[in-house]
Structure formats: C-alpha cells, structure tokens
Coordinates of C-alpha atoms and ligand atoms in Angstrom, one line a residue:
M19 CA -13.7 38.7 -7.0
Q20 CA -16.3 40.3 -9.3
G21 CA -19.8 41.0 -8.0
S22 CA -23.0 41.1 -9.9
D23 CA -23.1 44.9 -9.7
G24 CA -21.7 46.2 -13.0
G25 CA -18.4 44.3 -12.6
K26 CA -17.4 46.2 -9.5
T27 CA -15.2 44.3 -7.0
D28 CA -17.2 42.4 -4.4
V29 CA -15.4 43.8 -1.4
K30 CA -16.9 41.4 1.2
S31 CA -15.4 38.4 -0.6
L32 CA -11.9 39.7 -0.2
S33 CA -9.7 38.2 2.6
L34 CA -8.1 40.7 4.9
K35 CA -4.8 40.3 3.0
E36 CA -6.6 41.0 -0.3
L37 CA -8.4 43.9 1.1
T38 CA -5.2 45.3 2.5
E39 CA -3.6 45.1 -1.0
E40 CA -6.7 46.5 -2.6
L41 CA -6.8 49.6 -0.4
A42 CA -3.0 50.1 -0.6
R43 CA -3.5 50.7 -4.3
Y44 CA -5.3 53.9 -3.2
G45 CA -2.7 54.8 -0.7
E46 CA -4.6 53.6 2.4
K47 CA -2.6 52.1 5.3
P48 CA -3.1 48.5 6.5
F49 CA -5.0 49.6 9.6
R50 CA -7.7 51.1 7.4
A51 CA -8.2 47.7 5.8
K52 CA -8.4 46.1 9.3
Q53 CA -11.0 48.6 10.4
M54 CA -13.1 48.0 7.3
Y55 CA -12.7 44.2 7.5
E56 CA -14.0 44.4 11.1
W57 CA -17.0 46.5 10.1
M58 CA -17.9 43.9 7.4
H59 CA -17.1 40.6 9.2
V60 CA -17.4 41.3 12.9
K61 CA -19.7 44.3 13.3
L62 CA -21.7 43.0 10.3
A63 CA -22.4 46.4 8.8
R64 CA -25.1 46.5 6.2
D65 CA -23.4 49.3 4.2
F66 CA -20.5 51.7 4.1
E67 CA -22.6 54.4 5.8
E68 CA -22.5 52.4 9.1
M69 CA -18.7 52.5 9.2
T70 CA -18.5 55.6 11.3
N71 CA -14.8 55.5 12.2
L72 CA -14.0 55.9 8.5
S73 CA -14.2 59.3 7.0
K74 CA -17.3 60.3 5.0
A75 CA -15.2 60.9 1.9
F76 CA -13.6 57.5 2.1
R77 CA -16.9 55.8 2.6
E78 CA -18.3 57.5 -0.5
Q79 CA -15.3 56.5 -2.6
C80 CA -15.8 52.9 -1.4
G81 CA -19.5 53.1 -2.4
Q82 CA -18.4 54.1 -5.9
R83 CA -15.6 51.6 -6.2
Y84 CA -17.1 48.4 -4.6
H85 CA -20.1 46.2 -4.7
Y86 CA -21.3 45.6 -1.1
T87 CA -23.5 42.6 -0.8
A88 CA -26.4 42.8 1.6
L89 CA -29.4 40.4 1.7
E90 CA -32.9 41.5 2.0
A91 CA -35.2 39.3 4.2
V92 CA -38.3 38.9 2.0
Q93 CA -40.0 36.4 4.2
V94 CA -39.4 35.0 7.7
Q95 CA -41.4 32.0 8.9
E96 CA -41.2 30.9 12.5
S97 CA -42.1 27.4 13.7
Q98 CA -44.7 27.4 16.5
I99 CA -43.3 23.9 17.5
D100 CA -39.6 24.6 18.1
G101 CA -38.9 28.2 17.2
T102 CA -36.9 27.3 14.1
K103 CA -36.9 30.3 11.7
K104 CA -36.7 30.0 7.9
F105 CA -35.6 33.0 5.9
L106 CA -36.1 33.8 2.3
F107 CA -33.4 36.3 1.2
R108 CA -33.3 38.4 -1.9
L109 CA -29.8 38.8 -3.5
A110 CA -28.7 42.0 -5.3
D111 CA -29.7 40.6 -8.7
G112 CA -33.2 39.6 -7.5
N113 CA -32.5 35.9 -7.1
M114 CA -33.7 34.2 -3.9
V115 CA -32.1 31.8 -1.5
E116 CA -33.2 30.2 1.8
S117 CA -31.5 29.8 5.1
V118 CA -32.7 28.2 8.3
W119 CA -31.9 29.1 11.9
M120 CA -32.3 26.4 14.5
R121 CA -31.8 26.6 18.3
Y122 CA -30.2 23.6 19.9
K123 CA -29.0 23.0 23.5
H124 CA -25.4 23.5 22.4
G125 CA -26.1 26.7 20.5
N126 CA -27.6 28.2 17.5
S127 CA -27.1 26.6 14.1
V128 CA -27.7 28.1 10.7
C129 CA -28.2 26.1 7.5
I130 CA -27.1 28.1 4.4
S131 CA -27.5 27.8 0.7
S132 CA -24.5 27.6 -1.6
Q133 CA -26.1 28.1 -5.0
V134 CA -29.2 29.6 -6.5
G135 CA -30.9 26.3 -7.6
C136 CA -29.0 23.1 -8.2
R137 CA -28.1 21.0 -11.2
M138 CA -27.7 17.6 -9.4
G139 CA -31.2 16.5 -10.0
C140 CA -31.8 14.3 -6.9
R141 CA -35.3 12.9 -7.3
F142 CA -36.6 13.7 -3.8
C143 CA -35.3 17.3 -3.6
A144 CA -37.2 20.5 -4.3
S145 CA -34.1 22.7 -4.8
T146 CA -33.2 21.1 -8.1
L147 CA -36.5 21.2 -9.9
D148 CA -35.7 24.3 -12.0
G149 CA -32.0 23.5 -12.4
L150 CA -29.0 25.8 -11.5
E151 CA -29.3 29.6 -11.8
R152 CA -25.9 30.6 -10.6
N153 CA -23.2 30.0 -7.9
L154 CA -23.3 32.1 -4.7
L155 CA -20.3 34.3 -4.0
P156 CA -18.3 33.9 -0.8
S157 CA -19.9 37.1 0.5
E158 CA -23.4 35.9 -0.3
M159 CA -22.8 32.7 1.8
L160 CA -21.3 34.8 4.7
D161 CA -24.2 37.3 4.4
Q162 CA -26.8 34.6 5.2
I163 CA -25.1 34.1 8.6
Y164 CA -24.5 37.8 9.1
A165 CA -28.1 38.8 8.3
I166 CA -29.5 36.1 10.6
T167 CA -27.2 37.2 13.4
R168 CA -28.4 40.7 13.0
L169 CA -32.0 39.8 12.8
T170 CA -32.1 37.3 15.7
G171 CA -29.6 39.3 17.8
E172 CA -28.0 36.0 18.8
R173 CA -24.6 34.5 18.1
V174 CA -24.4 31.7 15.6
S175 CA -22.2 28.8 16.8
N176 CA -22.7 26.2 14.1
V177 CA -23.0 26.4 10.4
V178 CA -24.2 23.6 8.0
V179 CA -24.0 24.0 4.3
M180 CA -27.1 22.0 3.6
G181 CA -29.5 24.5 2.0
I182 CA -30.1 25.0 -1.7
G183 CA -27.3 23.9 -4.0
E184 CA -24.4 21.5 -4.1
P185 CA -21.5 23.1 -2.3
L186 CA -18.8 21.1 -4.0
D187 CA -20.2 22.3 -7.4
N188 CA -19.2 25.8 -6.3
Y189 CA -15.8 24.7 -4.9
D190 CA -13.6 27.8 -5.0
N191 CA -16.2 30.1 -3.6
L192 CA -17.0 27.5 -0.9
L193 CA -13.4 27.3 0.1
K194 CA -13.0 31.1 0.3
F195 CA -16.2 31.2 2.4
I196 CA -14.8 28.6 4.8
H197 CA -11.5 30.4 5.2
M198 CA -13.3 33.7 5.9
L199 CA -15.8 32.3 8.3
T200 CA -13.1 30.6 10.4
D201 CA -10.7 33.5 10.2
E202 CA -9.8 35.0 13.5
N203 CA -10.4 38.5 12.1
G204 CA -14.0 37.6 11.3
L205 CA -16.7 35.7 13.1
H206 CA -14.0 33.1 13.9
I207 CA -16.3 30.1 13.9
S208 CA -14.4 26.9 14.5
G209 CA -14.0 24.6 11.5
R210 CA -15.2 21.8 13.8
N211 CA -18.5 23.6 14.0
L212 CA -18.9 23.7 10.2
T213 CA -20.5 20.9 8.2
V214 CA -20.5 20.7 4.4
S215 CA -22.9 18.2 2.8
T216 CA -22.4 16.8 -0.6
C217 CA -24.2 14.5 -2.9
G218 CA -20.8 12.9 -3.6
I219 CA -18.6 14.5 -6.3
V220 CA -15.6 12.2 -5.8
P221 CA -12.8 14.3 -7.2
R222 CA -13.9 17.3 -5.1
I223 CA -14.1 15.2 -2.0
R224 CA -10.5 14.2 -2.6
Q225 CA -9.5 17.8 -3.3
L226 CA -11.2 19.0 -0.1
A227 CA -9.4 16.3 1.9
E228 CA -6.1 17.8 0.7
E229 CA -7.0 21.2 2.2
K230 CA -6.8 19.5 5.6
L231 CA -9.5 21.5 7.1
Q232 CA -11.2 20.6 10.4
I233 CA -14.7 20.7 9.0
T234 CA -17.1 17.8 9.0
L235 CA -18.0 16.3 5.7
A236 CA -21.5 14.8 5.3
L237 CA -22.1 12.5 2.4
S238 CA -25.7 12.1 1.1
L239 CA -25.7 8.4 0.6
H240 CA -29.4 7.5 0.6
A241 CA -28.9 4.0 -0.9
T242 CA -26.6 1.1 -0.6
T243 CA -26.4 -0.3 -4.1
D244 CA -25.4 1.6 -7.2
E245 CA -28.5 0.6 -9.0
K246 CA -30.8 1.9 -6.3
R247 CA -28.8 5.1 -5.8
R248 CA -28.9 5.8 -9.5
R249 CA -32.7 5.8 -9.3
L250 CA -32.6 8.5 -6.5
M251 CA -29.5 10.5 -7.5
P252 CA -28.3 11.1 -11.1
V253 CA -24.8 11.8 -9.7
A254 CA -24.6 8.1 -9.0
N255 CA -24.3 7.5 -12.7
K256 CA -21.0 9.2 -12.6
Y257 CA -19.5 7.8 -9.4
S258 CA -20.0 4.4 -7.9
I259 CA -20.5 3.8 -4.1
A260 CA -17.1 2.0 -4.1
E261 CA -15.4 5.1 -5.4
L262 CA -17.3 7.2 -2.9
M263 CA -16.2 5.0 0.0
D264 CA -12.6 5.3 -1.1
A265 CA -12.8 9.1 -1.3
C266 CA -14.4 9.2 2.2
K267 CA -11.7 7.0 3.6
Y268 CA -9.1 9.3 2.0
Y269 CA -10.9 12.3 3.6
F270 CA -10.8 10.6 7.1
D271 CA -7.1 9.6 6.7
S272 CA -6.1 13.1 5.5
T273 CA -8.0 15.1 8.1
G274 CA -8.8 12.7 11.0
R275 CA -12.4 13.9 10.8
R276 CA -15.2 11.4 11.1
I277 CA -17.6 11.4 8.1
T278 CA -21.3 11.7 8.5
F279 CA -23.5 9.5 6.2
E280 CA -26.9 11.1 5.5
Y281 CA -29.6 8.6 4.7
A282 CA -33.1 9.9 3.9
L283 CA -35.6 7.2 4.7
A284 CA -38.3 6.9 2.0
G285 CA -41.1 4.5 2.7
G286 CA -40.8 1.3 0.5
V287 CA -37.8 2.7 -1.3
N288 CA -34.7 2.3 0.9
D289 CA -36.0 1.5 4.4
S290 CA -36.0 -2.3 4.6
L291 CA -34.0 -4.3 7.1
E292 CA -31.9 -5.5 4.2
D293 CA -31.0 -1.9 3.4
A294 CA -30.1 -1.3 7.0
K295 CA -27.8 -4.4 7.0
E296 CA -26.0 -3.2 3.9
L297 CA -25.7 0.3 5.3
A298 CA -24.2 -1.1 8.5
A299 CA -21.6 -3.0 6.4
F300 CA -20.5 0.2 4.7
A301 CA -20.5 2.2 7.9
S302 CA -18.5 -0.3 9.8
E303 CA -15.6 0.0 7.3
L304 CA -15.2 3.7 8.0
C305 CA -15.0 5.9 11.0
C306 CA -18.4 7.5 10.6
H307 CA -21.7 8.5 12.0
V308 CA -25.1 7.8 10.3
N309 CA -27.8 10.4 10.3
L310 CA -31.2 9.1 9.3
I311 CA -33.5 11.8 7.8
P312 CA -37.2 11.1 7.6
V313 CA -37.8 12.1 3.9
N314 CA -39.6 15.4 3.7
P315 CA -42.5 15.0 1.2
V316 CA -42.3 17.5 -1.6
K317 CA -45.5 18.0 -3.6
E318 CA -43.8 17.6 -7.0
R319 CA -42.3 14.3 -5.9
D320 CA -44.0 11.1 -4.8
F321 CA -41.8 9.9 -1.9
V322 CA -43.4 9.3 1.5
Q323 CA -41.9 9.0 4.9
S324 CA -41.2 5.6 6.4
E325 CA -43.5 4.6 9.2
A326 CA -42.3 5.5 12.6
N327 CA -41.7 1.9 13.7
K328 CA -39.8 1.1 10.5
T329 CA -37.5 4.0 11.2
Q330 CA -36.9 2.7 14.7
D331 CA -36.3 -0.8 13.5
F332 CA -33.8 0.5 10.9
K333 CA -32.0 2.5 13.6
M334 CA -31.8 -0.5 15.9
K335 CA -30.5 -2.7 13.2
L336 CA -27.6 -0.2 12.7
E337 CA -27.0 0.2 16.4
R338 CA -26.8 -3.6 16.9
S339 CA -24.0 -3.6 14.4
G340 CA -22.2 -1.0 16.5
I341 CA -22.9 1.9 14.3
N342 CA -23.2 5.4 15.8
V343 CA -26.6 6.6 14.5
T344 CA -29.0 9.4 15.1
V345 CA -32.4 10.3 13.6
R346 CA -32.5 13.9 12.6
R347 CA -35.0 15.8 14.7
E348 CA -37.4 17.4 12.3
M349 CA -37.1 21.0 12.9
G350 CA -39.7 23.4 11.6
R351 CA -42.1 20.8 10.2
D352 CA -44.9 23.4 10.1
I353 CA -42.9 25.9 8.0
D354 CA -42.2 24.5 4.5
G355 CA -39.5 22.2 6.0
A356 CA -37.7 20.7 3.0
C357 CA -35.1 22.9 1.5
G358 CA -36.0 24.7 -1.6
Q359 CA -39.7 24.7 -0.9
L360 CA -40.0 28.2 0.3
R361 CA -38.1 29.7 -2.6
R362 CA -40.2 27.6 -5.0
N363 CA -43.5 28.6 -3.4
Y364 CA -42.6 32.2 -3.5
K365 CA -41.5 32.0 -7.2
N366 CA -44.6 30.3 -8.3
N367 CA -47.1 32.5 -6.5
Ligands
LIG15 N1 -26.3 19.2 -2.2 C1 -25.9 18.8 -0.9 C2 -26.5 19.6 0.2 C3 -27.9 20.1 0.1 S1 -29.2 19.0 0.5 C4 -26.2 17.3 -0.7 O1 -26.7 16.7 -1.6 O2 -25.8 16.8 0.4 C5 -29.0 18.6 2.2 C6 -29.5 17.2 2.5 O3 -31.0 17.1 2.4 C7 -29.0 16.1 1.6 O4 -28.7 15.0 2.3 C8 -30.2 15.9 0.7 O5 -30.1 14.6 0.1 C9 -31.3 16.0 1.7 N2 -32.6 16.2 1.1 C10 -33.0 16.9 0.0 N3 -34.3 16.9 -0.2 C11 -34.8 16.1 0.8 C12 -36.1 15.7 1.2 N4 -37.2 16.0 0.5 N5 -36.3 15.0 2.3 C13 -35.2 14.6 3.1 N6 -33.9 15.0 2.8 C14 -33.7 15.7 1.7

C-alpha cells in the first residue's frame, strides 16, 4: 500500500500478516510485527517514537522506511445541545476530512469520511460540490477513529461510514479498513456495529454481499420513483430502483443482515403521503428498517426541511403498513450539521 509520502509504504494500512512479511524482509521476527501492530492499532501511537518497547535504532529505521499516517485536528466544534463533536482533520498532504463523534445511550459512535470530496453529485449534499479530490487510504479511515479515541479518551463502539465520500467508490480501501477495524489484533469492533452507507452502486452492493460480512448496509434511497430519484441523485441515471431492490435483496439473502433505507425528507419534494405509501410498498418487500432524515439545509442548495407534522404523518403512514421506522435524531444541529459543510467553510474562508 503506497502512501502519499514520497511513495513510501503506508505501514498503518498493512494487515498483521502483511506487516509480518514486510518486517521479515529485514530479518525481524514475527513478534516484532505483533508489537508494532499493537502500537499502531490498539495503543494508537501517533508516531514510531511512542513505541518504547522497540529499540531506538529500529524505530529510526522504520521512520525512514515507512509513511506513518497521523491526522491533525484543525478544528473541533462541540454542540451545546447534545455534546456531539465535529472534527476537521488535516491529512499528510494538506487535504481535509470531517468526522463526527456522537454519544448515545448504547455507546459512542463515530461517523467517518471515506474520500476527500465526492463525485456522486447528489443535489442536496455539501460534500460533492467541488467533486472528488482523492480516495482515503485504509489507514486514513482508521486514523479518524484512532484520533477521536485519543482526543476524547473514550472507547468508540459504533462506526458509521456516512461522512464525506461514497464508500463503495473506494471499494478496496474500504474493505481493507473493515477487515482491520474488526480484526481481533486491532480495535476489534464488531462488524455488527459498523454501518456503510451508499448512494446505490449496484455492482458494488452485490460484490459486498459476496464478502459475507456482518456489517449493516444503508442505502440512500430518498425517492420512490426513478424519475424523482434522478432529480435528486445523478447515480439514479445509471441504476434503476428495481435493480437496487434486487441488489439489496441479494445482500440480505447472502448475509442475513437487515438493510437500512435512508430517506431524507425535503419539504414539497418527497414528503407527501403518496411518497410514504410507495416507500412502504418497497420496504415491505424486503427485510429492512427505514431511517427518515430531516434534510439538512445547505446554503448552496435550495432544499428545506419538511414541517414537523408532515414528518410525523409520513412516519405514521409507514408504521401503519408495518414498517420499522425511526426519525434520525438531529445531532449537533448547532455545529454545521450536514456533512461536508465544515470542510467547505474552512476551505472557502
Ligand atoms: N455517499 C454515501 C454516504 C455519505 S452521505 C451515501 O450516499 O449514502 C450519508 C447520508 O447523508 C446519505 O444518506 C446522504 O444522502 C445524506 N445526506 C447528504 N446530504 C444531506 C443533507 N443535506 N441532508 C440530509 N441528508 C443528507
């Protein structure tokens, strides 16, 4: 795995097996790799210097040989309402990504980014306004969780890949990240506590199904007809809702994991009772859960939130059809809530 630092190997993206092989090339025993892996992925060391049970000479060699990713927190915003924290991190090459830390009754959850920018072009989203800059490395996805664990001093129990970027557009790095995050030699977060959200890249959903992971797949549906979905999400020009539903069914059949449908409610766009009826029809065909998201207004976009009573009516309509539905609690409303806004505001200042 090549890092951004002059082509040096990105050591934090190596699995324990790969690291063992890599160090063996320099005559190091497997236990050395195990020690180093533990420093990186359990003790969350920020650099080789912290790895005090490795000799100074060895640490210096590693510093010369390898790229060691570490994120710099450029800005941290804390919500006065619910304690949610939003982090703006600078990567080694100067690019920025956002991550969010949320405290729930069942534990702490972190929302991470998977790319710098995004090329999917969803009309309501701030992350895609300037297109895609680059993919994040597995280490850079892990680092968001590691940095937040260090900064908050609290264990992270849930991870959602719902920040900047389309995770299935960075498939190989995402998969490596998932394996390393759930690895018993690392933070060992259960696959069941990991959610990956996608705008709906059908072949990748099918590929992911075949990995037979225990993660939750969330599909950003947002509309119930192809025509309407195309107006909100350019990816809908490529894949129809029927194809998406087939892929979701395949995911469920292959993994036994219930799908989550995400549906952002935008006033006057997709929040009528007719929309709710159609959504219920799709949802009842699959074993799924519907998560309604009040759309987060972005200043470059002209979508507005549905009125509170409309949201409730929409929810009730689904419930009456026997659909399992929640309305996403709006965490951190007072701190540039919608993903991509913090990075954007920083860039444009
Ligand atoms: N690219 C992935 C994950 C990132 S976005 C995806 O499309 O799923 C995470 C979720 O936030 C998606 O459901 C996305 O559609 C939604 N989202 C983006 N901008 C939003 C906004 N302004 N208001 C509400 N939801 C938004």
